[in-house]
Each structure stands twice: as structure tokens, then as C-alpha cells.
Backbone as a printed PyTorch tensor [residue, N CA C, xyz], in Angstrom:
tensor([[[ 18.4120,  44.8190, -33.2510],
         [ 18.2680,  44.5890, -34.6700],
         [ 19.2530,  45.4670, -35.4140]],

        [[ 19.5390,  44.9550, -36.3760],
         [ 20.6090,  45.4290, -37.2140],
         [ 20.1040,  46.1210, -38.4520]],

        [[ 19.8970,  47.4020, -39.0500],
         [ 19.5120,  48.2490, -39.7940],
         [ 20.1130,  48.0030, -41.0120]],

        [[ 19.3480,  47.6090, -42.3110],
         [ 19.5280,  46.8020, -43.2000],
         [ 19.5200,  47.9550, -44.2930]],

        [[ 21.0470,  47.4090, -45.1300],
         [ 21.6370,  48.5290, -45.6040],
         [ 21.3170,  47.5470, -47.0270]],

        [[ 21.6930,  48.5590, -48.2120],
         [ 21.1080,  48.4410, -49.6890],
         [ 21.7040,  46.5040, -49.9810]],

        [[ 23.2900,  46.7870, -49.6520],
         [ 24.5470,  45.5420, -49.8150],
         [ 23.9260,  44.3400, -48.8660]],

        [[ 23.0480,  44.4380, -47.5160],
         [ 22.6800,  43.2790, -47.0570],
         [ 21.4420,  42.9180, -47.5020]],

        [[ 20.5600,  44.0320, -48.4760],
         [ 19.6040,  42.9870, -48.9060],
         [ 19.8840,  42.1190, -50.2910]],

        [[ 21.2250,  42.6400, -50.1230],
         [ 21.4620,  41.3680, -51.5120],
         [ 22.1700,  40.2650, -51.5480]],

        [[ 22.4010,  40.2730, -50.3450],
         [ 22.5070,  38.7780, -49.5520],
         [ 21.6720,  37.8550, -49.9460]],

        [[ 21.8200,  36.3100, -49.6150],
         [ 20.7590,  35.3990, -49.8680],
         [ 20.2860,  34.9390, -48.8850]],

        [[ 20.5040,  35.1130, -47.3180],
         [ 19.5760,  34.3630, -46.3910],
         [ 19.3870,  35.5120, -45.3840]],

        [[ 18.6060,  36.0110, -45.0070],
         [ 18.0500,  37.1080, -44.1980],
         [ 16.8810,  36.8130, -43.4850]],

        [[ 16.5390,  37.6460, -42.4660],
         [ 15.2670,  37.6050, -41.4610],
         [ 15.0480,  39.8270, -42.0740]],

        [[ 14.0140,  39.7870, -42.3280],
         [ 13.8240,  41.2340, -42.8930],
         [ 12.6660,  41.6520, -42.3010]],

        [[ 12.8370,  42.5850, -40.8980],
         [ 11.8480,  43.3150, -40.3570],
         [ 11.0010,  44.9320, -40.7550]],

        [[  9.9870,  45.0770, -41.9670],
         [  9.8810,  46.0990, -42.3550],
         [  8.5910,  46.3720, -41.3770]],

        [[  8.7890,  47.9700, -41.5810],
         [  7.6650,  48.4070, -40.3510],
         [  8.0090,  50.1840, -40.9770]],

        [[  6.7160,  51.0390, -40.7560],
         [  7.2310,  52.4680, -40.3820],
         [  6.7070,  52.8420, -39.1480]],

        [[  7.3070,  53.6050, -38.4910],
         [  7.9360,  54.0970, -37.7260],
         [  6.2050,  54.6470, -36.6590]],

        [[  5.4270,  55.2480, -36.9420],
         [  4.2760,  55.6210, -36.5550],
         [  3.1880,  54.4910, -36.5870]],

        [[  3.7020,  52.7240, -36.7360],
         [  2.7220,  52.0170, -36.8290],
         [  2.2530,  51.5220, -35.6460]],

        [[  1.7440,  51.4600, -34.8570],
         [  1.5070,  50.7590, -33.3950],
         [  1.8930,  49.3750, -33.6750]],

        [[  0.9110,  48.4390, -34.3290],
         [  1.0850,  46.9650, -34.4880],
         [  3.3540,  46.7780, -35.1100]],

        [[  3.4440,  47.5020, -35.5990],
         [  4.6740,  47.6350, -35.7590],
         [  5.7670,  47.2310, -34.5770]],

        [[  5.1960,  48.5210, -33.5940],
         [  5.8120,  48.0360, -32.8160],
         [  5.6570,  47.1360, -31.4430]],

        [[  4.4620,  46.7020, -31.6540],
         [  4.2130,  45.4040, -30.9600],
         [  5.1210,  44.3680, -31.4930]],

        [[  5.1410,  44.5340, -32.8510],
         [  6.4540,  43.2800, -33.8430],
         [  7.7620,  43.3800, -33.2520]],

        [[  7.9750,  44.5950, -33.4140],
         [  9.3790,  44.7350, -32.7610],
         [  9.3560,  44.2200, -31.1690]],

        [[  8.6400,  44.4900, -30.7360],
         [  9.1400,  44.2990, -29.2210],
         [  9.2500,  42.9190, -29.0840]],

        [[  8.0540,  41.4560, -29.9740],
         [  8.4370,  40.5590, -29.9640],
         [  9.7800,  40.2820, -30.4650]],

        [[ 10.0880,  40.5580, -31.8500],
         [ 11.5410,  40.6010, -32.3870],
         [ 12.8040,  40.5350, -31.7460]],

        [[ 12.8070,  41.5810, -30.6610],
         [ 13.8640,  42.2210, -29.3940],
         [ 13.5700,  41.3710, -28.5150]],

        [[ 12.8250,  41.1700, -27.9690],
         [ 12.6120,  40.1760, -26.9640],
         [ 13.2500,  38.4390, -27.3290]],

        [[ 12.8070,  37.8410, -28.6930],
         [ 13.7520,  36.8640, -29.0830],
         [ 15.3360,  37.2110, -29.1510]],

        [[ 15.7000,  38.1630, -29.8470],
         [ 17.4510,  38.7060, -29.5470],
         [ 17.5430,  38.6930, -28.5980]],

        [[ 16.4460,  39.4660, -27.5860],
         [ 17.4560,  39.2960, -25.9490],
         [ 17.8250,  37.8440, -25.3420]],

        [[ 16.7260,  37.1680, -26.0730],
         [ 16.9260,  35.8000, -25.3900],
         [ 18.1870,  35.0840, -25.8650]],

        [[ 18.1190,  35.1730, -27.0500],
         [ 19.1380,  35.0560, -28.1310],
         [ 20.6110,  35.1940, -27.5340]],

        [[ 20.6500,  36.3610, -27.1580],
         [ 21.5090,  37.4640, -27.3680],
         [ 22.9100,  37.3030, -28.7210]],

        [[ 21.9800,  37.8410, -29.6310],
         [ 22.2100,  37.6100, -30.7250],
         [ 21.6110,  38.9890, -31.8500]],

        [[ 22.1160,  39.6300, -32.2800],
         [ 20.9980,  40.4610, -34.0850],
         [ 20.8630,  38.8620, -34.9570]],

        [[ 19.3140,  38.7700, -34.8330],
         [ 18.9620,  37.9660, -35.7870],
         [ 18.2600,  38.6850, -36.6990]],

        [[ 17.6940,  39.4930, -37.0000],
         [ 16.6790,  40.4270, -37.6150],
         [ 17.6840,  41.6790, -38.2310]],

        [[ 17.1520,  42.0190, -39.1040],
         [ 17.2540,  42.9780, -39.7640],
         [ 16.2510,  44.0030, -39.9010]],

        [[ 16.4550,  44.9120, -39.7090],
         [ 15.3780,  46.1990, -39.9390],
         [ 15.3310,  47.1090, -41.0750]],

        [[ 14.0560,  47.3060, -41.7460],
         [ 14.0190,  48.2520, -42.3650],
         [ 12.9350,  49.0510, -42.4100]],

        [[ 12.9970,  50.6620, -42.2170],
         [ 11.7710,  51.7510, -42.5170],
         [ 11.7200,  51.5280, -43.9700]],

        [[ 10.1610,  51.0910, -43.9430],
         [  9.4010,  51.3390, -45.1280],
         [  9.4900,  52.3890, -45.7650]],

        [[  9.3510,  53.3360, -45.5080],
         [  9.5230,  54.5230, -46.1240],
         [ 10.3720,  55.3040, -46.7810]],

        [[ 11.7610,  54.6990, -46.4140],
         [ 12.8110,  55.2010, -47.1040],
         [ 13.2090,  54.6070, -48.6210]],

        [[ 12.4540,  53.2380, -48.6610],
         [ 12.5950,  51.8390, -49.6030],
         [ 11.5000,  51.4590, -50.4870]],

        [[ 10.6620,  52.6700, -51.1070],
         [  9.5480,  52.5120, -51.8040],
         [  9.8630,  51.5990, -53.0010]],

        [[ 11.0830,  51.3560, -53.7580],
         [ 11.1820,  50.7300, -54.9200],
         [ 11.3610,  49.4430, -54.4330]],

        [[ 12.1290,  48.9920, -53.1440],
         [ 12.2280,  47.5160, -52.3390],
         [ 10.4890,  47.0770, -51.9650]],

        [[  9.7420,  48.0950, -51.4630],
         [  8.3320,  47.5850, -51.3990],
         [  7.8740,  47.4600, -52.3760]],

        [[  8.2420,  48.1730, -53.4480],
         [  6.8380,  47.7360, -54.6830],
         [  7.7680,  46.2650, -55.7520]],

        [[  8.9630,  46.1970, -55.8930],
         [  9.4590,  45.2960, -56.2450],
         [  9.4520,  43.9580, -55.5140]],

        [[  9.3940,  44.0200, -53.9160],
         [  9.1400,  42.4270, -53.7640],
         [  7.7920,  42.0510, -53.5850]],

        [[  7.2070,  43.3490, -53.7450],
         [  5.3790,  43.2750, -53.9310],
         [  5.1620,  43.2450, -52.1370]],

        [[  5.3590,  44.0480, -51.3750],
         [  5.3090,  43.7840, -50.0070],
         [  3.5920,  44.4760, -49.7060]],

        [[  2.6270,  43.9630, -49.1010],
         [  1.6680,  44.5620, -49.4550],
         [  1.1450,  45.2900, -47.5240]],

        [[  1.8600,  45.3130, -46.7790],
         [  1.4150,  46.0860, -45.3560],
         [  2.4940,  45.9740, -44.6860]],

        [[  2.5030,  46.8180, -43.8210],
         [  3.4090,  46.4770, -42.8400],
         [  2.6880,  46.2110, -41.6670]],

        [[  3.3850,  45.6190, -40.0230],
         [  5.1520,  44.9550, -40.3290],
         [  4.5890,  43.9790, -40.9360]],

        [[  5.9460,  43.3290, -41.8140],
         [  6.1430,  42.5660, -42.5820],
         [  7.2600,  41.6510, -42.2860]],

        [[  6.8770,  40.6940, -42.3110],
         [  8.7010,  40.0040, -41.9260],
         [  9.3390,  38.9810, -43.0790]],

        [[  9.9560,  39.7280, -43.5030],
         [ 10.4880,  39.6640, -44.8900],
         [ 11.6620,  37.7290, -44.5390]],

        [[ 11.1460,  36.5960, -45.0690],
         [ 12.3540,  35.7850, -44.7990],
         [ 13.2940,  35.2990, -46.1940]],

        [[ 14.1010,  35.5120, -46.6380],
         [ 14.7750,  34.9740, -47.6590],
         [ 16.1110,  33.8410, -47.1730]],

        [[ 15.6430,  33.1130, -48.3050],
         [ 16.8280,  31.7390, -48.0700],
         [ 17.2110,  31.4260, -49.2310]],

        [[ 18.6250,  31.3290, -49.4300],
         [ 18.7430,  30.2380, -50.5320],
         [ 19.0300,  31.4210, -51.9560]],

        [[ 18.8570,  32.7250, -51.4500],
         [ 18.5910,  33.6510, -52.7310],
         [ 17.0730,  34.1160, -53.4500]],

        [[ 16.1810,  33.3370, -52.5830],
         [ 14.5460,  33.7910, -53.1070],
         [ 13.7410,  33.9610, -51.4130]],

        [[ 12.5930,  34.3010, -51.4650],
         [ 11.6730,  34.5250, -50.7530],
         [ 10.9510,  33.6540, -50.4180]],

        [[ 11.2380,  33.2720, -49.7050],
         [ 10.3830,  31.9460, -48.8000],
         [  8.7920,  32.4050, -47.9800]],

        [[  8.7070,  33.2740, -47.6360],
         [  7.7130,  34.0820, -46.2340],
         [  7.5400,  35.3490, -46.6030]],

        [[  6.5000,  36.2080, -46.1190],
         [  6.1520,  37.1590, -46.4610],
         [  5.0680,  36.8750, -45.2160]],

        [[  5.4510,  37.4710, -44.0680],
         [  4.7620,  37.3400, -42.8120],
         [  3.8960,  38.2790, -42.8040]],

        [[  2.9290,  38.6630, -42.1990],
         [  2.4770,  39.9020, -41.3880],
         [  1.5250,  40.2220, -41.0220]],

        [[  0.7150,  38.8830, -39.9450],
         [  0.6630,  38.5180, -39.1200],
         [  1.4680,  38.0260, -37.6730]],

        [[  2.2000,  38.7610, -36.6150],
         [  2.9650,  38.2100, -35.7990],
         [  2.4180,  36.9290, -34.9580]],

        [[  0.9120,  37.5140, -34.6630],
         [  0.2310,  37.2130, -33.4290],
         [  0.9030,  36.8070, -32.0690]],

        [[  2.1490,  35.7740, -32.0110],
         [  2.9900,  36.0080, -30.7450],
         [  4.1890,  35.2200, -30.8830]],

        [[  5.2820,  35.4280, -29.9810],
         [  6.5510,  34.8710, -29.6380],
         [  6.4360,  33.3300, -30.3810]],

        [[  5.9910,  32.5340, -29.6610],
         [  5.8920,  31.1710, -30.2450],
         [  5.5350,  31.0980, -31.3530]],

        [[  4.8170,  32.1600, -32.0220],
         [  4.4090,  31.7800, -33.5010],
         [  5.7250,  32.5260, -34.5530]],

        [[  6.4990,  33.2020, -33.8090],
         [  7.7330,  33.6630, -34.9060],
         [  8.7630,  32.2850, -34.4120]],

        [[  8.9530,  31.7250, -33.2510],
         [  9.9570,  30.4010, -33.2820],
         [  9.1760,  29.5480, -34.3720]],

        [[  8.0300,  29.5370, -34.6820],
         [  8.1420,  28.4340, -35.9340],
         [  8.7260,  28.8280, -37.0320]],

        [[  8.9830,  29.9050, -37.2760],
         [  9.6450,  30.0110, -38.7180],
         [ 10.8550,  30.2680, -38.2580]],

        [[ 11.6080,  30.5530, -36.6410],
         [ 12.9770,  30.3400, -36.9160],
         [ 13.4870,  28.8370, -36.9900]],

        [[ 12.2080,  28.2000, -36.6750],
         [ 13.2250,  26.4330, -36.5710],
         [ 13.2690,  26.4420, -37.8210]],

        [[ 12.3760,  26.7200, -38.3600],
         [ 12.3250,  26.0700, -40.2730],
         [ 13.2330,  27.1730, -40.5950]],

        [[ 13.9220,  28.0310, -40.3990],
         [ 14.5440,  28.9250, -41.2520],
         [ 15.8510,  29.2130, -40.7620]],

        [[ 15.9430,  29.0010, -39.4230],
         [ 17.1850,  29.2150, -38.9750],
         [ 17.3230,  28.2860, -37.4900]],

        [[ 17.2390,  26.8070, -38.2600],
         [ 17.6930,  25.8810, -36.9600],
         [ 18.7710,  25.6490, -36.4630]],

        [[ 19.6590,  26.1570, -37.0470],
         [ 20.8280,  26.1560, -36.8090],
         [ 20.9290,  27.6560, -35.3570]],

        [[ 20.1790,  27.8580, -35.0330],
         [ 19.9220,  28.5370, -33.7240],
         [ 19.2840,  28.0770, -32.7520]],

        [[ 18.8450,  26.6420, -32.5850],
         [ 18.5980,  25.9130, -31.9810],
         [ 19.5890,  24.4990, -31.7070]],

        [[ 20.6520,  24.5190, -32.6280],
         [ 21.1370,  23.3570, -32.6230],
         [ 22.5320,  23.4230, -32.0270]],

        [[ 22.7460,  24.6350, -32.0020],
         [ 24.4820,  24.6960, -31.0280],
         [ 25.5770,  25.5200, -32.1070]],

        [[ 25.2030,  24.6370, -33.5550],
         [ 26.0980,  24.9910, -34.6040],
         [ 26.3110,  25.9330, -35.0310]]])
């Protein structure tokens, strides 16, 4: 995962992995997360510690972590955070990033 700097969250299409650092379920997220890149082998995700980004949490209203932040298009589509498992994060990459399924 690629550590998400002030300039890429102002991008318009992102995968946004927030988590701090001491969360267990956190990093159960991540390991699913990493485990799709490895398959990938690809940074599809972006990372960010909560903690450093208190005005990014209270401005996109993020209410727990992890959180999996998806933006498309320039707005907020998803606001995950619930993982529960692998197959349940490929549904929001087909809808969000099928173009990782399609070759293109």
C-alpha cells in the first residue's frame, strides 16, 4: 500500500485505507488489503494513520476505523467499515475499479 500524502487525497478516484496503528481489526483489514495487492501485484490502496489526519476525519465525517475510504468521480461513493472478508472487498473493486478485472 501506498501512504497517502495531503496532494493524493485530492485526487478524484482513490481506494483510502484509514486505520490506527494499535487497532487489531485494523489489521486484520490490512492483511486482507495486502493479500489482494499480492494477488494483484499491484498498490491499489492507499493508506492512511488516522491519527495524524484529525481535520480529514472530522471533515469527511469518518466515524471508526478501519475505514475504507472509496472516492470516484471527485465525491465519495463508500464509506466501508465493515471488511468481513476477501470476497466481500472484490465487490466493491468490480464496481469501482473494473478496469482491474478487465485487462485495460
Amino acid at each position: 500500500m501506498k501512504q497517502a500524502t495531503l496532494e493524493q487525497l485530492e485526487q478524484n478516484d482513490y481506494l483510502l485505507y484509514i486505520y490506527t496503528p494499535f487497532c487489531g481489526t485494523c489489521n486484520l483489514a490490512r492483511t486482507m488489503l495486502e493479500k489482494i495487492e499480492s494477488v494483484h501485484q499491484e498498490d491499489i490502496f492507499y493508506e492512511m494513520n488516522a491519527s495524524f489526519y484529525p481535520e480529514f476525519m472530522q471533515e469527511k465525517k469518518i466515524e471508526s476505523v478501519p475505514c475504507l475510504l472509496i472516492k470516484r468521480d471527485g465525491r465519495i461513493q463508500e464509506k466501508i467499515y465493515t471488511f468481513y472478508s476477501i470476497p466481500n472487498i472484490y465487490t466493491y473493486l468490480y464496481e469501482y475499479r473494473p478496469e482491474m478485472f478487465t485487462g485495460k
